[in-house]
Each structure stands twice: as C-alpha cells, then as structure tokens.
C-alpha cells in the first residue's frame, strides 16, 4: 500500500471519527436539552403545585375565617336576641307587677275585707254622717268614770263589766261590746295618739290579711301624718275621732263648750282636709261620764270603748310578744272590741299571727260602724 492510499485511509478514518464525535455531541446536546426541558417542566410543576397548595391553603384559611366570623355573628345575634327577650320579659314582668300593684291599690275596697254579711254601700272615702236623736243633757250624772273591762267572764268568755255598761249606757250610742254571742265577730280598733313608725307596717298587715279596722286619731297625729290618714281612708278603714288634744284629765273634766270644741275641732279638720265625715269617737284614756256620753250622742257620734285592752302603749317597756299574743288569743269572745295602740312594736309584731289564730278558731273580723 502506497502512501496515498494510507493517507486516504487515514483521512477516511479521521472523517469517520469526526462524524462519530459529531453524532456523540449531538446526542449529548439532545440529552442535555431533554434534561433541561425535564427540569424546566419539573420546576413548572413544582411551582404550580406550590402555588396551588398555597392557594388551597389560603382558600381553606379564608373559608375557616369566614365560617368563624359567621359563627361569631350567629352567636352574637343569638346572644343579642336572648338579651332582648330577657329584657322584654323583665320589662313585661315589671309592667305586670306595677299593673297588679296599681290594680290592688285602686281596687282594694271594703268589699275585699273580711265581711261575711256585707258592708253598707257608701263610698268609703266620704265617711258616714249620723243624725242621732237628741238628748237633754241637763241633770245627767257628771261623776267621772275610768273604763276598764274587768276580769269576770261569762260562758262566752265575754267580760261581765262590758255587758253591764252596755246595758246601762247603750242608750247614748255607746258601745263597750257588741252583744251578739251567737256570732264570732271581732271588731279591731287602733288608737293613734302619735306616730312611732309602726302605723305603715300595721296597715301593711291589715291589707295583706284583708282585715278592716277603726283608727282613732288625734288632731296632732292627723296634721303630722296626712299620708297615713289618707291611706286609712283609701284602704277601706274607718277613721275615728280621738279628740283634738287628748286631755290627760279626761274629756269630762272640761266644760261642755270645751268638750264640744275637742270633738268638732277635729271633725271639721278631717272633713276639710280629706272630705271625710267621722262618726265614731273614743274617749282619751277611757275617762267619761254620763253627761259627756249624751253630749257625744248630740254631736252625732257613736262612742266606742273596748272589751279587750292591755298595757301595750308604753314604748319604753314593751310587753313580751309571745305572752301578749297568748293573752290576746285567750281573751277571744263574740262581739269583741279589741283596742290596740299603734305605737306598740309588740302589737305590730304579733298582729298578723293574732289574725291568723283568731280565724283558725272560727272568728271573723268586721268593720265597726
């Protein structure tokens, strides 16, 4: 083989090697391009995945936040609705209580009181005006008497002294007891010489128990306690005359003119102040005489004494509540006129129990008229 042939062969081999290198480089380029494309696709996929995941997460967070806000709004709305209903119920209950209180205040009349036989039909706020048969007082006994019911009792537990005085002085429209042994009635009377903070509570108890009473007032009491006197009238009680000054020596110790002024002075005051006619009188300290009884009759009054009283008026030495209540119960009797002093804390404390226990024994409370 000559040189030219070897040269051509070498060139051919070089050409073939060059082609092989070119093909190898081309394959490498294709491979690298494929890898790059794959990496780019992977990056795109990963980026898209991350974006989608982030979007999904944000969407989930937004949804959760919206649900939480909606839940909070619903809870707030429910709470507001509950508070609204509670407030409406509270206001309704308050209005109902006020209405019931107002209705009780407006509708509480004599018809609501303990009254098995019925009261007269007069308007309670105007009182009663009597027109008694007049009696000649000249020559009547002026001997002073101090009333007390005494300790002797009859078969109905009634004080014997009350029956004797009722028979003797009843013709002057004087009452020491109601002579009705077949009827278990009690007539409650309360003396008001001055206010000691007990009268409102006594009135509360009487209203609660639906019991009527006669409140005998002095002018100083009425003048200083207009609201209490008006309440007595409004709640269906009788307001009685206890004189202008409550003379310590007894009404009979004065002249006829002075006695008249003691009675009419308070009568006119109550009539002018409240539009109310009084017709019941109680002697200060229970001191009286026959002539004075006739005078009260001529002034168109009934005189009311009592068939039960006890030492309850000394505010500095109040009796034991249990002993006092037992004494009041032990002395129950038909037609009883009970005298209680309104300044007594003991009376104020036991009044409700006395009413309950008296009723439990079959007694009924009536308004003395």
CSV table of C-alpha atoms in Angstrom, one decimal:
chain,number,residue,atom,x,y,z
A,1,UNK,CA,0.0,0.0,0.0
A,2,UNK,CA,1.5,3.2,-1.1
A,3,UNK,CA,1.5,6.5,0.8
A,4,UNK,CA,-1.6,7.9,-0.9
A,5,UNK,CA,-3.7,5.0,-0.1
A,6,UNK,CA,-2.6,5.2,3.5
A,7,UNK,CA,-3.3,8.9,3.5
A,8,UNK,CA,-6.7,8.3,2.1
A,9,UNK,CA,-7.4,5.6,4.6
A,10,UNK,CA,-6.3,7.9,7.4
A,11,UNK,CA,-8.5,10.7,6.2
A,12,UNK,CA,-11.4,8.3,5.9
A,13,UNK,CA,-10.8,7.2,9.5
A,14,UNK,CA,-10.5,10.7,10.6
A,15,UNK,CA,-13.7,11.6,8.8
A,16,UNK,CA,-15.5,8.7,10.4
A,17,UNK,CA,-14.1,9.6,13.9
A,18,UNK,CA,-15.2,13.2,13.3
A,19,UNK,CA,-18.7,12.0,12.3
A,20,UNK,CA,-18.9,9.8,15.4
A,21,UNK,CA,-17.8,12.8,17.6
A,22,UNK,CA,-20.4,15.0,16.0
A,23,UNK,CA,-23.1,12.3,16.5
A,24,UNK,CA,-22.0,11.9,20.1
A,25,UNK,CA,-22.1,15.7,20.7
A,26,UNK,CA,-25.5,15.8,19.1
A,27,UNK,CA,-26.7,13.0,21.3
A,28,UNK,CA,-25.2,14.8,24.3
A,29,UNK,CA,-26.9,18.1,23.3
A,30,UNK,CA,-30.2,16.3,22.9
A,31,UNK,CA,-29.8,14.6,26.2
A,32,UNK,CA,-28.9,17.8,27.9
A,33,UNK,CA,-31.8,19.6,26.2
A,34,UNK,CA,-34.1,16.8,27.3
A,35,UNK,CA,-32.8,17.1,30.9
A,36,UNK,CA,-33.2,20.8,30.8
A,37,UNK,CA,-36.7,20.5,29.5
A,38,UNK,CA,-37.4,18.0,32.1
A,39,UNK,CA,-36.0,20.2,34.8
A,40,UNK,CA,-38.0,23.1,33.5
A,41,UNK,CA,-41.1,21.0,33.4
A,42,UNK,CA,-40.4,19.8,36.9
A,43,UNK,CA,-39.8,23.3,38.1
A,44,UNK,CA,-43.1,24.4,36.4
A,45,UNK,CA,-44.9,21.5,38.0
A,46,UNK,CA,-43.4,22.2,41.4
A,47,UNK,CA,-44.1,25.9,41.2
A,48,UNK,CA,-47.6,25.2,40.1
A,49,UNK,CA,-48.0,22.7,42.9
A,50,UNK,CA,-46.7,25.1,45.4
A,51,UNK,CA,-49.0,27.8,44.1
A,52,UNK,CA,-52.0,25.5,44.1
A,53,UNK,CA,-51.2,24.3,47.6
A,54,UNK,CA,-50.8,27.9,48.8
A,55,UNK,CA,-54.0,28.9,47.1
A,56,UNK,CA,-55.8,25.9,48.5
A,57,UNK,CA,-54.4,26.7,52.0
A,58,UNK,CA,-55.3,30.3,51.7
A,59,UNK,CA,-58.8,29.3,50.4
A,60,UNK,CA,-59.2,26.9,53.3
A,61,UNK,CA,-58.0,29.6,55.8
A,62,UNK,CA,-60.4,32.2,54.2
A,63,UNK,CA,-63.2,29.6,54.4
A,64,UNK,CA,-62.3,28.8,58.0
A,65,UNK,CA,-62.1,32.5,58.8
A,66,UNK,CA,-65.5,33.1,57.1
A,67,UNK,CA,-67.0,30.2,59.0
A,68,UNK,CA,-65.6,31.5,62.3
A,69,UNK,CA,-66.9,35.0,61.6
A,70,UNK,CA,-70.2,33.6,60.6
A,71,UNK,CA,-70.3,31.6,63.8
A,72,UNK,CA,-69.3,34.6,65.8
A,73,UNK,CA,-72.0,36.7,64.1
A,74,UNK,CA,-74.6,33.9,64.7
A,75,UNK,CA,-73.5,33.7,68.4
A,76,UNK,CA,-73.6,37.5,68.8
A,77,UNK,CA,-77.0,37.6,67.1
A,78,UNK,CA,-78.3,34.8,69.3
A,79,UNK,CA,-76.9,36.5,72.4
A,80,UNK,CA,-78.4,39.8,71.4
A,81,UNK,CA,-81.7,38.1,70.8
A,82,UNK,CA,-81.5,36.3,74.1
A,83,UNK,CA,-80.7,39.6,75.9
A,84,UNK,CA,-83.5,41.3,74.0
A,85,UNK,CA,-86.0,38.6,75.0
A,86,UNK,CA,-84.7,38.7,78.6
A,87,UNK,CA,-85.1,42.4,78.7
A,88,UNK,CA,-88.6,42.2,77.2
A,89,UNK,CA,-89.6,39.6,79.7
A,90,UNK,CA,-88.1,41.7,82.5
A,91,UNK,CA,-89.9,44.8,81.3
A,92,UNK,CA,-93.1,42.8,80.9
A,93,UNK,CA,-92.8,41.3,84.4
A,94,UNK,CA,-92.1,44.8,85.8
A,95,UNK,CA,-95.1,46.3,84.0
A,96,UNK,CA,-97.3,43.4,85.1
A,97,UNK,CA,-96.1,43.9,88.7
A,98,UNK,CA,-96.7,47.6,88.5
A,99,UNK,CA,-100.1,47.0,87.0
A,100,UNK,CA,-101.0,44.5,89.7
A,101,UNK,CA,-99.8,46.8,92.3
A,102,UNK,CA,-101.7,49.7,90.9
A,103,UNK,CA,-104.8,47.5,90.4
A,104,UNK,CA,-104.5,46.3,94.0
A,105,UNK,CA,-104.2,49.8,95.2
A,106,UNK,CA,-107.1,51.1,93.1
A,107,UNK,CA,-109.4,48.1,93.7
A,108,UNK,CA,-108.8,47.5,97.4
A,109,UNK,CA,-112.1,48.4,99.0
A,110,UNK,CA,-114.4,47.4,101.8
A,111,UNK,CA,-115.7,44.5,99.6
A,112,UNK,CA,-112.2,42.9,99.8
A,113,UNK,CA,-112.2,42.9,103.6
A,114,UNK,CA,-113.3,40.1,105.9
A,115,UNK,CA,-117.0,40.7,105.7
A,116,UNK,CA,-119.4,37.8,105.8
A,117,UNK,CA,-122.5,39.9,105.9
A,118,UNK,CA,-121.6,42.8,103.7
A,119,UNK,CA,-120.9,46.5,104.4
A,120,UNK,CA,-123.0,49.4,103.5
A,121,UNK,CA,-122.7,50.8,100.0
A,122,UNK,CA,-121.4,54.2,101.0
A,123,UNK,CA,-118.3,55.5,99.2
A,124,UNK,CA,-115.6,54.7,101.8
A,125,UNK,CA,-113.7,58.0,101.1
A,126,UNK,CA,-116.7,60.1,102.4
A,127,UNK,CA,-117.4,58.5,105.8
A,128,UNK,CA,-120.7,58.4,107.5
A,129,UNK,CA,-122.8,61.3,108.8
A,130,UNK,CA,-125.2,60.3,111.6
A,131,UNK,CA,-128.4,62.0,112.6
A,132,UNK,CA,-128.9,60.9,116.2
A,133,UNK,CA,-131.9,61.5,118.4
A,134,UNK,CA,-131.0,64.5,120.6
A,135,UNK,CA,-130.9,64.0,124.4
A,136,UNK,CA,-131.4,66.6,127.1
A,137,UNK,CA,-128.0,66.6,129.0
A,138,UNK,CA,-129.2,68.8,131.9
A,139,UNK,CA,-129.3,66.9,135.1
A,140,UNK,CA,-127.3,63.9,133.8
A,141,UNK,CA,-124.7,62.4,136.1
A,142,UNK,CA,-121.3,64.2,135.9
A,143,UNK,CA,-119.4,61.6,138.0
A,144,UNK,CA,-116.2,60.7,136.3
A,145,UNK,CA,-115.6,57.1,135.4
A,146,UNK,CA,-112.4,55.3,134.2
A,147,UNK,CA,-113.3,52.5,131.9
A,148,UNK,CA,-111.7,49.0,132.1
A,149,UNK,CA,-113.3,45.7,131.0
A,150,UNK,CA,-112.6,43.9,134.3
A,151,UNK,CA,-111.7,40.2,134.8
A,152,UNK,CA,-115.0,38.5,135.3
A,153,UNK,CA,-116.2,36.5,132.3
A,154,UNK,CA,-119.5,34.9,131.2
A,155,UNK,CA,-119.9,31.5,129.5
A,156,UNK,CA,-118.8,33.0,126.1
A,157,UNK,CA,-115.7,34.5,127.7
A,158,UNK,CA,-117.1,38.0,127.5
A,159,UNK,CA,-116.2,40.5,130.2
A,160,UNK,CA,-119.1,40.9,132.5
A,161,UNK,CA,-118.4,44.6,133.0
A,162,UNK,CA,-118.8,45.3,129.3
A,163,UNK,CA,-122.3,43.7,129.3
A,164,UNK,CA,-123.3,45.7,132.4
A,165,UNK,CA,-122.1,49.0,131.0
A,166,UNK,CA,-123.6,48.3,127.6
A,167,UNK,CA,-127.0,47.8,129.1
A,168,UNK,CA,-126.6,51.0,131.2
A,169,UNK,CA,-125.1,53.4,128.7
A,170,UNK,CA,-126.1,51.9,125.3
A,171,UNK,CA,-129.0,54.4,125.0
A,172,UNK,CA,-126.3,57.1,124.4
A,173,UNK,CA,-125.0,55.3,121.4
A,174,UNK,CA,-122.1,54.0,123.5
A,175,UNK,CA,-120.5,50.6,122.8
A,176,UNK,CA,-118.5,48.5,125.2
A,177,UNK,CA,-119.1,45.3,123.4
A,178,UNK,CA,-121.3,44.0,120.6
A,179,UNK,CA,-124.0,41.9,122.3
A,180,UNK,CA,-124.1,39.1,119.8
A,181,UNK,CA,-122.9,35.9,121.5
A,182,UNK,CA,-124.1,33.7,118.6
A,183,UNK,CA,-121.7,35.5,116.2
A,184,UNK,CA,-118.0,35.0,116.4
A,185,UNK,CA,-117.2,38.5,115.2
A,186,UNK,CA,-114.2,40.7,116.2
A,187,UNK,CA,-114.0,44.4,115.7
A,188,UNK,CA,-110.5,45.7,115.6
A,189,UNK,CA,-109.8,49.3,116.8
A,190,UNK,CA,-106.5,51.1,116.9
A,191,UNK,CA,-105.6,54.3,118.8
A,192,UNK,CA,-103.3,56.8,117.2
A,193,UNK,CA,-102.1,59.4,119.7
A,194,UNK,CA,-98.8,59.9,117.9
A,195,UNK,CA,-96.8,58.2,115.2
A,196,UNK,CA,-93.9,55.9,116.3
A,197,UNK,CA,-93.1,54.3,113.0
A,198,UNK,CA,-95.5,51.4,113.4
A,199,UNK,CA,-98.6,52.5,111.6
A,200,UNK,CA,-97.4,51.8,108.0
A,201,UNK,CA,-96.5,48.2,109.0
A,202,UNK,CA,-99.8,47.8,110.7
A,203,UNK,CA,-101.6,49.0,107.6
A,204,UNK,CA,-99.5,46.6,105.5
A,205,UNK,CA,-100.5,43.6,107.7
A,206,UNK,CA,-104.2,44.6,107.6
A,207,UNK,CA,-104.1,44.9,103.8
A,208,UNK,CA,-102.3,41.6,103.5
A,209,UNK,CA,-104.8,39.8,105.8
A,210,UNK,CA,-107.8,41.8,104.4
A,211,UNK,CA,-108.9,42.9,107.8
A,212,UNK,CA,-110.7,46.3,108.5
A,213,UNK,CA,-110.1,48.4,111.5
A,214,UNK,CA,-111.1,51.7,113.1
A,215,UNK,CA,-108.2,54.1,113.6
A,216,UNK,CA,-108.9,56.7,116.3
A,217,UNK,CA,-106.7,59.7,115.6
A,218,UNK,CA,-105.9,63.0,117.4
A,219,UNK,CA,-105.6,66.2,115.6
A,220,UNK,CA,-101.8,66.4,116.0
A,221,UNK,CA,-101.5,62.9,114.5
A,222,UNK,CA,-103.7,63.7,111.6
A,223,UNK,CA,-102.0,67.0,111.0
A,224,UNK,CA,-98.5,65.4,111.0
A,225,UNK,CA,-99.4,62.3,109.1
A,226,UNK,CA,-101.8,63.3,106.3
A,227,UNK,CA,-100.5,60.5,104.1
A,228,UNK,CA,-101.3,57.8,106.7
A,229,UNK,CA,-104.8,59.1,107.3
A,230,UNK,CA,-105.4,59.2,103.6
A,231,UNK,CA,-104.2,55.7,103.3
A,232,UNK,CA,-106.5,54.5,106.1
A,233,UNK,CA,-109.4,56.1,104.2
A,234,UNK,CA,-108.3,54.7,100.8
A,235,UNK,CA,-107.9,51.2,102.1
A,236,UNK,CA,-111.4,51.0,103.5
A,237,UNK,CA,-110.8,51.6,107.2
A,238,UNK,CA,-112.8,53.9,109.4
A,239,UNK,CA,-111.1,57.0,110.8
A,240,UNK,CA,-112.4,57.8,114.3
A,241,UNK,CA,-112.3,60.9,116.5
A,242,UNK,CA,-109.9,60.7,119.5
A,243,UNK,CA,-110.2,64.5,120.3
A,244,UNK,CA,-108.1,67.5,119.4
A,245,UNK,CA,-105.7,67.4,122.3
A,246,UNK,CA,-106.3,64.1,124.1
A,247,UNK,CA,-106.8,65.8,127.5
A,248,UNK,CA,-105.0,63.9,130.3
A,249,UNK,CA,-107.7,64.7,132.8
A,250,UNK,CA,-110.4,63.2,130.6
A,251,UNK,CA,-112.9,64.9,128.3
A,252,UNK,CA,-115.5,65.2,131.1
A,253,UNK,CA,-113.0,67.4,133.1
A,254,UNK,CA,-113.7,70.2,130.6
A,255,UNK,CA,-116.7,72.5,130.2
A,256,UNK,CA,-119.5,71.5,127.7
A,257,UNK,CA,-118.2,74.1,125.3
A,258,UNK,CA,-114.6,72.8,125.6
A,259,UNK,CA,-115.7,69.2,125.1
A,260,UNK,CA,-117.7,70.2,122.0
A,261,UNK,CA,-114.6,72.0,120.6
A,262,UNK,CA,-112.4,69.0,121.3
A,263,UNK,CA,-114.8,66.9,119.2
A,264,UNK,CA,-115.9,69.3,116.4
A,265,UNK,CA,-112.4,70.8,116.0
A,266,UNK,CA,-111.0,67.5,114.9
A,267,UNK,CA,-114.2,66.6,113.0
A,268,UNK,CA,-114.0,69.8,110.9
A,269,UNK,CA,-110.3,69.4,110.3
A,270,UNK,CA,-110.7,65.9,108.9
A,271,UNK,CA,-113.8,66.9,106.8
A,272,UNK,CA,-112.0,69.9,105.4
A,273,UNK,CA,-108.7,68.1,104.8
A,274,UNK,CA,-110.0,64.8,103.5
A,275,UNK,CA,-113.6,65.3,102.6
A,276,UNK,CA,-114.4,62.6,105.2
A,277,UNK,CA,-117.2,62.5,107.9
A,278,UNK,CA,-116.2,60.9,111.1
A,279,UNK,CA,-118.9,59.3,113.3
A,280,UNK,CA,-117.0,57.2,115.8
A,281,UNK,CA,-115.4,58.6,119.0
A,282,UNK,CA,-113.1,57.2,121.6
A,283,UNK,CA,-112.6,58.9,124.9
A,284,UNK,CA,-109.0,59.7,125.8
A,285,UNK,CA,-107.8,57.3,128.4
A,286,UNK,CA,-111.3,55.9,128.5
A,287,UNK,CA,-112.4,58.6,131.0
A,288,UNK,CA,-116.1,59.6,130.7
A,289,UNK,CA,-119.3,60.4,132.5
A,290,UNK,CA,-123.0,60.1,131.6
A,291,UNK,CA,-123.4,63.7,130.6
A,292,UNK,CA,-120.4,63.6,128.3
A,293,UNK,CA,-121.8,60.4,126.6
A,294,UNK,CA,-125.1,62.2,125.9
A,295,UNK,CA,-123.1,65.2,124.5
A,296,UNK,CA,-121.3,62.9,122.1
A,297,UNK,CA,-124.6,61.5,121.0
A,298,UNK,CA,-125.9,65.0,120.4
A,299,UNK,CA,-122.8,65.7,118.3
A,300,UNK,CA,-124.0,62.8,116.0
A,301,UNK,CA,-121.3,60.3,117.2
A,302,UNK,CA,-121.2,56.8,118.4
A,303,UNK,CA,-118.8,56.3,121.3
A,304,UNK,CA,-116.7,53.2,121.1
A,305,UNK,CA,-115.0,51.7,124.2
A,306,UNK,CA,-113.5,48.2,124.2
A,307,UNK,CA,-113.9,44.7,125.6
A,308,UNK,CA,-110.2,43.9,125.4
A,309,UNK,CA,-107.1,46.1,126.1
A,310,UNK,CA,-103.8,45.6,127.8
A,311,UNK,CA,-100.7,47.6,128.7
A,312,UNK,CA,-99.2,48.0,125.3
A,313,UNK,CA,-98.8,51.8,125.0
A,314,UNK,CA,-95.5,52.2,127.0
A,315,UNK,CA,-92.9,52.3,124.2
A,316,UNK,CA,-90.1,52.2,126.7
A,317,UNK,CA,-91.5,49.0,128.3
A,318,UNK,CA,-93.0,46.8,125.6
A,319,UNK,CA,-94.5,43.5,126.7
A,320,UNK,CA,-93.2,40.2,125.5
A,321,UNK,CA,-94.6,39.3,122.1
A,322,UNK,CA,-95.3,35.6,122.9
A,323,UNK,CA,-97.1,36.4,126.1
A,324,UNK,CA,-99.0,39.3,124.5
A,325,UNK,CA,-100.2,37.1,121.6
A,326,UNK,CA,-101.3,34.4,124.0
A,327,UNK,CA,-103.2,37.0,126.1
A,328,UNK,CA,-105.0,38.3,123.0
A,329,UNK,CA,-106.0,34.8,122.0
A,330,UNK,CA,-107.1,33.7,125.5
A,331,UNK,CA,-109.4,36.7,125.6
A,332,UNK,CA,-111.2,36.0,122.3
A,333,UNK,CA,-115.0,36.3,122.6
A,334,UNK,CA,-118.0,37.0,120.4
A,335,UNK,CA,-118.7,40.7,119.7
A,336,UNK,CA,-115.2,41.7,120.9
A,337,UNK,CA,-114.0,45.3,120.6
A,338,UNK,CA,-110.2,45.0,120.6
A,339,UNK,CA,-108.2,48.1,121.5
A,340,UNK,CA,-104.6,48.1,120.3
A,341,UNK,CA,-102.2,51.1,120.4
A,342,UNK,CA,-100.4,51.8,117.1
A,343,UNK,CA,-97.2,52.9,118.8
A,344,UNK,CA,-96.6,49.4,120.1
A,345,UNK,CA,-93.8,47.4,118.5
A,346,UNK,CA,-95.3,44.3,120.2
A,347,UNK,CA,-98.7,44.8,118.5
A,348,UNK,CA,-97.0,45.4,115.2
A,349,UNK,CA,-95.1,42.2,115.5
A,350,UNK,CA,-98.0,39.9,116.6
A,351,UNK,CA,-100.9,41.4,114.7
A,352,UNK,CA,-100.6,39.0,111.7
A,353,UNK,CA,-100.3,35.9,113.9
A,354,UNK,CA,-103.3,37.2,116.1
A,355,UNK,CA,-105.5,37.5,113.0
A,356,UNK,CA,-104.5,34.0,111.7
A,357,UNK,CA,-105.0,32.3,115.0
A,358,UNK,CA,-108.3,34.1,115.6
A,359,UNK,CA,-109.6,32.9,112.2
A,360,UNK,CA,-108.3,29.4,112.9
A,361,UNK,CA,-110.7,29.4,115.9
A,362,UNK,CA,-113.6,30.4,113.7
A,363,UNK,CA,-113.6,34.2,114.3
A,364,UNK,CA,-114.2,36.8,111.6
A,365,UNK,CA,-113.1,40.4,111.5
A,366,UNK,CA,-115.7,43.0,110.8
A,367,UNK,CA,-115.5,46.8,110.5
A,368,UNK,CA,-117.2,48.6,113.4
A,369,UNK,CA,-119.7,51.1,112.0
